[in-house]
CSV table of C-alpha atoms in Angstrom, one decimal:
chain,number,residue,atom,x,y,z
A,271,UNK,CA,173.8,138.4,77.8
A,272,UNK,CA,170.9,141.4,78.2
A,273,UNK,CA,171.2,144.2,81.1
A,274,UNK,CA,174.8,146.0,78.6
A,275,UNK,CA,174.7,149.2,80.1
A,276,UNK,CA,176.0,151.0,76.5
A,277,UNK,CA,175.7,150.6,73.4
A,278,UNK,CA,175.3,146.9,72.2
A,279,UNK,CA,176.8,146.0,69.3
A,280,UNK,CA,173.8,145.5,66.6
A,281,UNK,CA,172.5,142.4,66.2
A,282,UNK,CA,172.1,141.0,62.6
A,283,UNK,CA,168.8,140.8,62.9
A,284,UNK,CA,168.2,144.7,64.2
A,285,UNK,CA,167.5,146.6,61.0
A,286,UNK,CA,164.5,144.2,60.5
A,287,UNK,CA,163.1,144.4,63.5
A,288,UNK,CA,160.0,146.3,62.4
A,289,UNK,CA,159.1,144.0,59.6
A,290,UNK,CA,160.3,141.0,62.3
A,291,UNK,CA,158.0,142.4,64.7
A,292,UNK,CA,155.1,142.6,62.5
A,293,UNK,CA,155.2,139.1,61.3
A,294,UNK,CA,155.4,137.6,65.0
A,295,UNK,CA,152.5,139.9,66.1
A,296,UNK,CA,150.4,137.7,63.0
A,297,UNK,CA,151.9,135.0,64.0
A,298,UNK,CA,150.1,135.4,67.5
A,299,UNK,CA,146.7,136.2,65.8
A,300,UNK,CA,146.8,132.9,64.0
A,301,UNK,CA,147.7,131.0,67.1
A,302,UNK,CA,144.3,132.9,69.0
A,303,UNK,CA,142.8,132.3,65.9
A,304,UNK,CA,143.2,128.2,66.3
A,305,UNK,CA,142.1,129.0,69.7
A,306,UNK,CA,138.6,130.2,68.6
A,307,UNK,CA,138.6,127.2,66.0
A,308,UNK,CA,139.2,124.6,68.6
A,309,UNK,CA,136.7,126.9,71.2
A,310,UNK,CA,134.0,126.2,68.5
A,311,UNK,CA,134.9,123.0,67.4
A,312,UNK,CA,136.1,123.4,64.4
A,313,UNK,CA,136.7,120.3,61.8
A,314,UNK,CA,140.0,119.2,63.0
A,315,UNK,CA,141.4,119.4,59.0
A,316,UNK,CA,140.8,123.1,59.0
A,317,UNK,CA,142.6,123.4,62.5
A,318,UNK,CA,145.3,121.4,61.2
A,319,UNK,CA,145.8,123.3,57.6
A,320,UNK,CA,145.8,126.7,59.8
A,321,UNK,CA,148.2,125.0,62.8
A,322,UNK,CA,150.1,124.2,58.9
A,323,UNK,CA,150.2,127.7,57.6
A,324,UNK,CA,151.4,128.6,61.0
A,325,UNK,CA,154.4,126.8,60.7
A,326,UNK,CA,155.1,128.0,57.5
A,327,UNK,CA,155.1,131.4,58.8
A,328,UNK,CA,157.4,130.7,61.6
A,329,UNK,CA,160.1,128.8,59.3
A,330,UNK,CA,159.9,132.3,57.6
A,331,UNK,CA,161.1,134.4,60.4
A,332,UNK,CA,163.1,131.5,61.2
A,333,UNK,CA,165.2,131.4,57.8
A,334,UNK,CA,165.0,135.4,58.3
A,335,UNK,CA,167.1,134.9,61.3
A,336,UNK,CA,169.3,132.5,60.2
A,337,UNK,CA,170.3,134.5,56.7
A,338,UNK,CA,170.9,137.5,59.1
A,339,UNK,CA,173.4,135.9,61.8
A,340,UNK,CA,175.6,134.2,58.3
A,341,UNK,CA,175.4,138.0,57.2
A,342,UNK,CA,176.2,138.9,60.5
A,343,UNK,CA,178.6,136.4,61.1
A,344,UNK,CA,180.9,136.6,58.1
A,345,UNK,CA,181.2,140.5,58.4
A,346,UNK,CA,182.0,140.4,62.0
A,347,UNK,CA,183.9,137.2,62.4
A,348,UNK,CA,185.6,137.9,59.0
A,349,UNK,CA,189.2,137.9,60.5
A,350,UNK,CA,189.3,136.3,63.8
A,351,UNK,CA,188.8,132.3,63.1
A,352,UNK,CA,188.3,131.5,66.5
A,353,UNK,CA,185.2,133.2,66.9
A,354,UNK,CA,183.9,132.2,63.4
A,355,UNK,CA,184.1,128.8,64.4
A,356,UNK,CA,182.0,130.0,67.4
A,357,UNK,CA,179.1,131.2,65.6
A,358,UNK,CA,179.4,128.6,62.9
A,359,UNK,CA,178.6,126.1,65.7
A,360,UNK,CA,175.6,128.0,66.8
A,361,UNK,CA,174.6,128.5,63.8
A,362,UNK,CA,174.4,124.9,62.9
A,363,UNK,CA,173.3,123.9,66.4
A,364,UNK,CA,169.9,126.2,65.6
A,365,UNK,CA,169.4,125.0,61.6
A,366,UNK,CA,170.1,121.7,62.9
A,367,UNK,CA,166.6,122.0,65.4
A,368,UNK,CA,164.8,123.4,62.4
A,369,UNK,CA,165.8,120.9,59.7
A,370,UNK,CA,165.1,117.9,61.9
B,194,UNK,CA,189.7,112.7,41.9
B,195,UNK,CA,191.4,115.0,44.4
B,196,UNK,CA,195.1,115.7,43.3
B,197,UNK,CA,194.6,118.0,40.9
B,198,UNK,CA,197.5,120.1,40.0
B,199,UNK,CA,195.8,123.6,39.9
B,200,UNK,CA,192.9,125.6,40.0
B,201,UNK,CA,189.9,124.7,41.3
B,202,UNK,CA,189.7,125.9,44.7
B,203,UNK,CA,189.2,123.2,46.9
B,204,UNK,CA,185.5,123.2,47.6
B,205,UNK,CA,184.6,123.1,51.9
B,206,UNK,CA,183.6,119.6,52.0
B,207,UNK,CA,186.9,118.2,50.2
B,208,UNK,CA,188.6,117.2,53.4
B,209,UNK,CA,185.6,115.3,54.9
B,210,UNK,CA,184.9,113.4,51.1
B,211,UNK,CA,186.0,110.2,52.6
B,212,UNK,CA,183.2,110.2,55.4
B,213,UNK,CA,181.0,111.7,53.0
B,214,UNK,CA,180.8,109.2,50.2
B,215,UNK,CA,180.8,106.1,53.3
B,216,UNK,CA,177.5,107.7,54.6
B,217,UNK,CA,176.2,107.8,51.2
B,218,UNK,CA,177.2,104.5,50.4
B,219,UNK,CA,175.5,103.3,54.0
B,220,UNK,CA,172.2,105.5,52.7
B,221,UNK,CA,172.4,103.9,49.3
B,222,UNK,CA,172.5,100.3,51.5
B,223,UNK,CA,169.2,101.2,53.0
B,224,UNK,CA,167.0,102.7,50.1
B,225,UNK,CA,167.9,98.8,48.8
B,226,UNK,CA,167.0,97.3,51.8
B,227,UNK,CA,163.8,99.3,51.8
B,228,UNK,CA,162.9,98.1,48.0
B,229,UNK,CA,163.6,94.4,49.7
B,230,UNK,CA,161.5,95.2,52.3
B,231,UNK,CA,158.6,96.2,50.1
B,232,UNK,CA,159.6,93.2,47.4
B,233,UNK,CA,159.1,90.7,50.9
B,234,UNK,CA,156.0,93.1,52.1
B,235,UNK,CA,157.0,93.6,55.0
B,236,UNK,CA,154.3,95.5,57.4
B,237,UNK,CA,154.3,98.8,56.2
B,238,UNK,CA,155.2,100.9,59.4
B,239,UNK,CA,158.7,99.1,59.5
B,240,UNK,CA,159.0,100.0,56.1
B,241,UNK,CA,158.1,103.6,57.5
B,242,UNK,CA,160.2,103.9,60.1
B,243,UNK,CA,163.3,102.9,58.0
B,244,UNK,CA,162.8,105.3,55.7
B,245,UNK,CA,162.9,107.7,58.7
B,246,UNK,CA,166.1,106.5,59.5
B,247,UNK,CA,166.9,107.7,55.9
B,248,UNK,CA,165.3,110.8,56.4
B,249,UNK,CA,167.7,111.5,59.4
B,250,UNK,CA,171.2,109.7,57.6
B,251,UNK,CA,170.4,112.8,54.7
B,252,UNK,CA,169.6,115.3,57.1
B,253,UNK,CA,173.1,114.3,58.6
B,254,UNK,CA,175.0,114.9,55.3
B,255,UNK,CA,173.0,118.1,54.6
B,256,UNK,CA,173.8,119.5,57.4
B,257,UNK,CA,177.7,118.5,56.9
B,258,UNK,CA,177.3,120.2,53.8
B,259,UNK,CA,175.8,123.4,55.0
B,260,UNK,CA,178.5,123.5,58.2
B,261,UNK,CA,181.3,123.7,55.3
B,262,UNK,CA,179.9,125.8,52.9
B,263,UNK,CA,179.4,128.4,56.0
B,264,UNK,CA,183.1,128.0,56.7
B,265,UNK,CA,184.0,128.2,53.2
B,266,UNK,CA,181.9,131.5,52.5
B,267,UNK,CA,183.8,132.9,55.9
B,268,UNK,CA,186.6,132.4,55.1
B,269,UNK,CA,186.5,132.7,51.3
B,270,UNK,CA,184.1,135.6,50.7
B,271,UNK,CA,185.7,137.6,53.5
B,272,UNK,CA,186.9,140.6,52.2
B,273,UNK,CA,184.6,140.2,49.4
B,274,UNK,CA,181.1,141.7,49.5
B,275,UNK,CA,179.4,140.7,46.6
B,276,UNK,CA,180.6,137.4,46.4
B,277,UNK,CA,179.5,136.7,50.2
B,278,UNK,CA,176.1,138.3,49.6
B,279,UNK,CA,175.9,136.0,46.5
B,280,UNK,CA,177.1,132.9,48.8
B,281,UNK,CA,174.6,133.7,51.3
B,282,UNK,CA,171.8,134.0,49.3
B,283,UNK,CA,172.4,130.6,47.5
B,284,UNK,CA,173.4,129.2,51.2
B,285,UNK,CA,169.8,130.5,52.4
B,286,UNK,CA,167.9,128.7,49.1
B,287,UNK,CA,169.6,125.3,49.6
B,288,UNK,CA,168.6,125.6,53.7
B,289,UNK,CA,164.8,126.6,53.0
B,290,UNK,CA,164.8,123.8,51.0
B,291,UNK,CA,165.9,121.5,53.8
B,292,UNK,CA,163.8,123.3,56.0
B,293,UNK,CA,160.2,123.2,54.6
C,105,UNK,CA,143.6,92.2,47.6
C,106,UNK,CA,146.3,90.2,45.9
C,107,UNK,CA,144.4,87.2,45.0
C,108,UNK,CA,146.5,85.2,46.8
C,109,UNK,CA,145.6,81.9,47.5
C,110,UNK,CA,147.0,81.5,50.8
C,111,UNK,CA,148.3,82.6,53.8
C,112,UNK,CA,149.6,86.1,54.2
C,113,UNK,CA,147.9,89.2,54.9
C,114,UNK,CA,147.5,91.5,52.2
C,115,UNK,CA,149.4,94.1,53.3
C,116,UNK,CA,147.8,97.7,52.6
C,117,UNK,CA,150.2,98.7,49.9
C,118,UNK,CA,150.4,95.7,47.9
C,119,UNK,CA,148.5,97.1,45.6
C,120,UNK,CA,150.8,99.4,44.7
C,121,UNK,CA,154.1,97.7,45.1
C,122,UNK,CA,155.1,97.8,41.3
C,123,UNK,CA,154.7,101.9,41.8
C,124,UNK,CA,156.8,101.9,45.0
C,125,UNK,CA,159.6,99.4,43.7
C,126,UNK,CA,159.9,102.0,40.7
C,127,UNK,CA,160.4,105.0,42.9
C,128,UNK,CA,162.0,103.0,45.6
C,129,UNK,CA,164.7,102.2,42.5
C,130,UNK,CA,164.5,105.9,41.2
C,131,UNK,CA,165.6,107.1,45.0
C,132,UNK,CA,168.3,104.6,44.6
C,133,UNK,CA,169.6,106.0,41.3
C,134,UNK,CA,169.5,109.7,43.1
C,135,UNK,CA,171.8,108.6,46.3
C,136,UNK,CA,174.0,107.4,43.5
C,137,UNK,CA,173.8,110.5,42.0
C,138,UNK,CA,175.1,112.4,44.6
C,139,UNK,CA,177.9,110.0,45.3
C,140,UNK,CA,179.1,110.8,41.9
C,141,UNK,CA,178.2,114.4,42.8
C,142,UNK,CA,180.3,114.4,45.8
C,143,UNK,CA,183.1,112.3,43.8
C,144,UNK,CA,183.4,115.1,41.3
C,145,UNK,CA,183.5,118.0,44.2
C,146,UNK,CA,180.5,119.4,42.7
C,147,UNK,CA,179.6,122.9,44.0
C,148,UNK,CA,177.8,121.6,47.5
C,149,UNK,CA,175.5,124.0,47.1
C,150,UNK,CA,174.2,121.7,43.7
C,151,UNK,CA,175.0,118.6,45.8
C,152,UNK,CA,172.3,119.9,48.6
C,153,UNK,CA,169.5,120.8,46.3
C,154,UNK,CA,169.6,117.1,45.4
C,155,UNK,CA,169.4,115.6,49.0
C,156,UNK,CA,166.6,118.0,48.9
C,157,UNK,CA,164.9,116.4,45.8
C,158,UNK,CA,166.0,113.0,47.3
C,159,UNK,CA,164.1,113.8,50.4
C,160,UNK,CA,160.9,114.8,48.5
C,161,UNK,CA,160.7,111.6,47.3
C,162,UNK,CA,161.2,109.9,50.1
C,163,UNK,CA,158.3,111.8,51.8
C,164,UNK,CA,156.0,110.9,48.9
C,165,UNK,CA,157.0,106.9,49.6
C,166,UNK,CA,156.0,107.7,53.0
C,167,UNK,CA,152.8,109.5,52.3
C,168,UNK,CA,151.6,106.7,50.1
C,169,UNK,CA,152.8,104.1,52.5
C,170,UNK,CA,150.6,106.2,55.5
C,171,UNK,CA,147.7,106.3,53.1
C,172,UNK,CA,147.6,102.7,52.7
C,173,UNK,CA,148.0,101.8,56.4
C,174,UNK,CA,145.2,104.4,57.3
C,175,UNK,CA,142.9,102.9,54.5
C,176,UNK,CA,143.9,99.3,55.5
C,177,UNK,CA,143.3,100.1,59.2
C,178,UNK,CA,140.0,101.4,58.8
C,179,UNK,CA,138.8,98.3,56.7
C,180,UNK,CA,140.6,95.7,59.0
C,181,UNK,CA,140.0,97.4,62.1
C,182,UNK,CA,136.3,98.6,62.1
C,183,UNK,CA,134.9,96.3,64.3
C,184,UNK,CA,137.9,95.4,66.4
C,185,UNK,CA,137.9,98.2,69.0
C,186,UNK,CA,141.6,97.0,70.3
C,187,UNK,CA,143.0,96.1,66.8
C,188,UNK,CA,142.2,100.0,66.1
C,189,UNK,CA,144.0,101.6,68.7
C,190,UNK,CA,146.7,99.7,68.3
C,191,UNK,CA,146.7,99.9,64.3
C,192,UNK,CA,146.7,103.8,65.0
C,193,UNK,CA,149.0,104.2,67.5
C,194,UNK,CA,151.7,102.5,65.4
C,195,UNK,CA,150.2,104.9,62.7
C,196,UNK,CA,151.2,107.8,65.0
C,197,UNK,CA,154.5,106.9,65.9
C,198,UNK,CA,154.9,106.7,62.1
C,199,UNK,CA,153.6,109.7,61.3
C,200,UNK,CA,155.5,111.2,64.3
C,201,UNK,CA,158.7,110.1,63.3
C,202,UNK,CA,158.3,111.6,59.7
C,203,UNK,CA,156.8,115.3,61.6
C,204,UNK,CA,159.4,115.9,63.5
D,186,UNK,CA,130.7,129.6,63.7
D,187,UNK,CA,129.6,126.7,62.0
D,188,UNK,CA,125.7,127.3,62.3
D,189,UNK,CA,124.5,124.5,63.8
D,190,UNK,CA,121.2,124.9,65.2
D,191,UNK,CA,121.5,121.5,67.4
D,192,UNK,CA,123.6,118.8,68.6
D,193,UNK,CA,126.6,118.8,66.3
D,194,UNK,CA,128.2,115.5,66.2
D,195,UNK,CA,131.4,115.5,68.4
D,196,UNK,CA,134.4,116.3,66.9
D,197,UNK,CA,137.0,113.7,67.3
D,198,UNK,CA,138.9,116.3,69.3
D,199,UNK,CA,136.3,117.7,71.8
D,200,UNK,CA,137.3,115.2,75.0
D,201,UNK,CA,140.6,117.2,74.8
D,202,UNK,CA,139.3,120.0,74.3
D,203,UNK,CA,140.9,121.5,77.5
D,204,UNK,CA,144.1,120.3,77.0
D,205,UNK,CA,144.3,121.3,73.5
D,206,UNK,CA,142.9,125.1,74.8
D,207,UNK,CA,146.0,125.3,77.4
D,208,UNK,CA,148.5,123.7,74.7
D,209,UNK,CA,147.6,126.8,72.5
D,210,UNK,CA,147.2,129.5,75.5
D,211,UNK,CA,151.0,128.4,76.3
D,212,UNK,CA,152.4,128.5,72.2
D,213,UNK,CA,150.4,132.5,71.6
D,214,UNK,CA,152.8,133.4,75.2
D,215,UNK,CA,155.9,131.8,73.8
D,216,UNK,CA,155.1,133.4,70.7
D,217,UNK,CA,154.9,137.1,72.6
D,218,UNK,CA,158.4,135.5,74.7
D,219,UNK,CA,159.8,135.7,71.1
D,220,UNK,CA,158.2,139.2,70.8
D,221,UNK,CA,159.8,140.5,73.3
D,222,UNK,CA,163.2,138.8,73.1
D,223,UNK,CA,163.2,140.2,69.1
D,224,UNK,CA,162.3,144.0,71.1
D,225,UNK,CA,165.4,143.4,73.8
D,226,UNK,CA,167.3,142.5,70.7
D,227,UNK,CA,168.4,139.3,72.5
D,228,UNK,CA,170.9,136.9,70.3
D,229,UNK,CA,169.7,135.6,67.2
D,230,UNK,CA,170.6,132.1,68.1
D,231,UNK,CA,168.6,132.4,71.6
D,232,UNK,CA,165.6,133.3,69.3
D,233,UNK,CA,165.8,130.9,66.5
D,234,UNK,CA,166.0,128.5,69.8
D,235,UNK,CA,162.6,129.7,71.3
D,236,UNK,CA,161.0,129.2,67.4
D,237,UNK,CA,162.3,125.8,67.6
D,238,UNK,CA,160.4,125.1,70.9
D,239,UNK,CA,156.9,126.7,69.2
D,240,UNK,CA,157.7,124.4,65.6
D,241,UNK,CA,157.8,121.5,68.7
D,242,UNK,CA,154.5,122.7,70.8
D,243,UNK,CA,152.8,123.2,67.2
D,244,UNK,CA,154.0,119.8,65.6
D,245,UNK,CA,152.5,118.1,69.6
D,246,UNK,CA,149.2,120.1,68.9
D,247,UNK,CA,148.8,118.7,64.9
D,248,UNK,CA,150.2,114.8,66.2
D,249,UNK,CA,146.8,114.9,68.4
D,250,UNK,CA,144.4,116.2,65.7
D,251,UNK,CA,145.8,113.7,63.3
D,252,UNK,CA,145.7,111.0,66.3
D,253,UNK,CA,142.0,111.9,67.1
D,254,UNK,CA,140.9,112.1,63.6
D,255,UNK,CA,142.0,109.0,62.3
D,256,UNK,CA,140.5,106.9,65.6
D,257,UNK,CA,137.2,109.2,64.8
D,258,UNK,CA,137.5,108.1,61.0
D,259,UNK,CA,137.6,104.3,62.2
D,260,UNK,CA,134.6,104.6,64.3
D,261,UNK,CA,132.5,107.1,62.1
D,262,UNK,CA,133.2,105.7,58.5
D,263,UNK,CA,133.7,102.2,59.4
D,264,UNK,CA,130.5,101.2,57.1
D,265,UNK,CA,130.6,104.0,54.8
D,266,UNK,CA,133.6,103.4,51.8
D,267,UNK,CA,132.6,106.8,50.2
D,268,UNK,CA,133.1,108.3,53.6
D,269,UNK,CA,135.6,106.9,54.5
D,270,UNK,CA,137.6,107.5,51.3
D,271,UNK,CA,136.7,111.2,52.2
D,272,UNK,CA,138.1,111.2,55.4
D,273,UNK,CA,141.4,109.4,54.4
D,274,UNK,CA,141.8,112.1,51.6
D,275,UNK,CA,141.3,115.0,53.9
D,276,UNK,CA,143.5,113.3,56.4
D,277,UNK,CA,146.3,112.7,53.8
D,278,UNK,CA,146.3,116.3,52.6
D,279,UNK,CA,146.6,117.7,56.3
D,280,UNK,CA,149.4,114.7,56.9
D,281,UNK,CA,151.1,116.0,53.5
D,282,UNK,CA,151.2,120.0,54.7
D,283,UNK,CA,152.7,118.6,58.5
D,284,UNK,CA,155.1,116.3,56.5
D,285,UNK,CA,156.7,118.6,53.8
């Protein structure tokens, strides 16, 4: 699905990438950051409220992804049902894992 | 409550309103039996893990619900810009809901 | 706890068992709720925020029920070293099965 | 960075302390695996997969802080009510942040 040779089509999710980008590269502070906590043995509450906000921040870039592909998908898969049905699917499979 | 003679467009989960209202009606079943369970106190992880067996019947039928309403806005807000950016966005509140 | 004058053990949350029966029963009314909702073809979007609210609920059942055990466990359990970790380890498969 | 000039009392966590370290060492490189796959523009869907798999590791990491805490709790507060009230509250709030 990688190594296209020419232009890819963009993804949904491409004009955010910056701003995507940013928020994962916080996103691996905090998990270093429970690292250190757990290094110096931290009170397990405050490891767990931080392991909390990290999860928060994750469903964020998660939802981000997820409003992107319906964008994405209802442009792009506007007129041609069989692939609209396609990336409905994935798009449940992948909320599905989130919500449960 | 179906058969009406005009307007209101059908909403996405009409077709599936059968199935629907039986896996609410099962749901409704065990919220009862939980109350019966706590009336006979029964040992309070049972009661817990039945009402994670609720947790999962709702996720079910949220999920259903989000599945048609992705359909619906493909299909229905196609051509329309607005309206799909409006469907989206309320799509996107109802799933970060489900999701946090 | 109860002032009961014989045989079964207190359960942690009899206590508060008038409290849960009331929510346990409001819970109840809300699945109804959406049966009606779902009845009426109400905009699923609507129908989804309630599950929502219905879920909430059902989380703050579980919380109190967790709280109870956990307070329960630690009075029962204190000097029973295999009573504990088997008290807690039905605690975390509880707690597991409401995480995830 | 707690300031403890001597012995601190163990944290309930510290005999896993190494497993705990590699747990989060493996979550910070999934969380540059999503990095990179967000800077290849890879499919929305493969991503939101990979989050789903750190939400997973993370929820693994807080079930064993909450596991350890509580068997800590037992042992630690078994005699002290105040304490043990103390812990149980701290406990629940983490508990409450994992669950919702």
């Amino acid at each position: 699905m990688l190594d296209r040779m020419s232009d890819p089509p963009p993804r949904g999710y491409a004009a955010n990438k910056d701003q995507l980008h940013k928020r994962l590269a916080r996103i691996e502070g905090q998990v270093r950051g429970v690292q250190k906590m757990v290094a110096d043995e931290r009170y397990c509450i405050d490891v767990l409220q931080q392991i909390s906000a990290i999860q928060a921040a994750l469903n964020k870039v998660a939802l981000g992804l997820v409003d992107d592909h319906v964008r994405h998908c209802m442009t792009d898969a506007a007129g041609d049902e069989r692939r609209r049905d396609e990336m409905t699917e994935e798009l449940m499979g992948a909320v599905g894992r989130l919500v449960s």
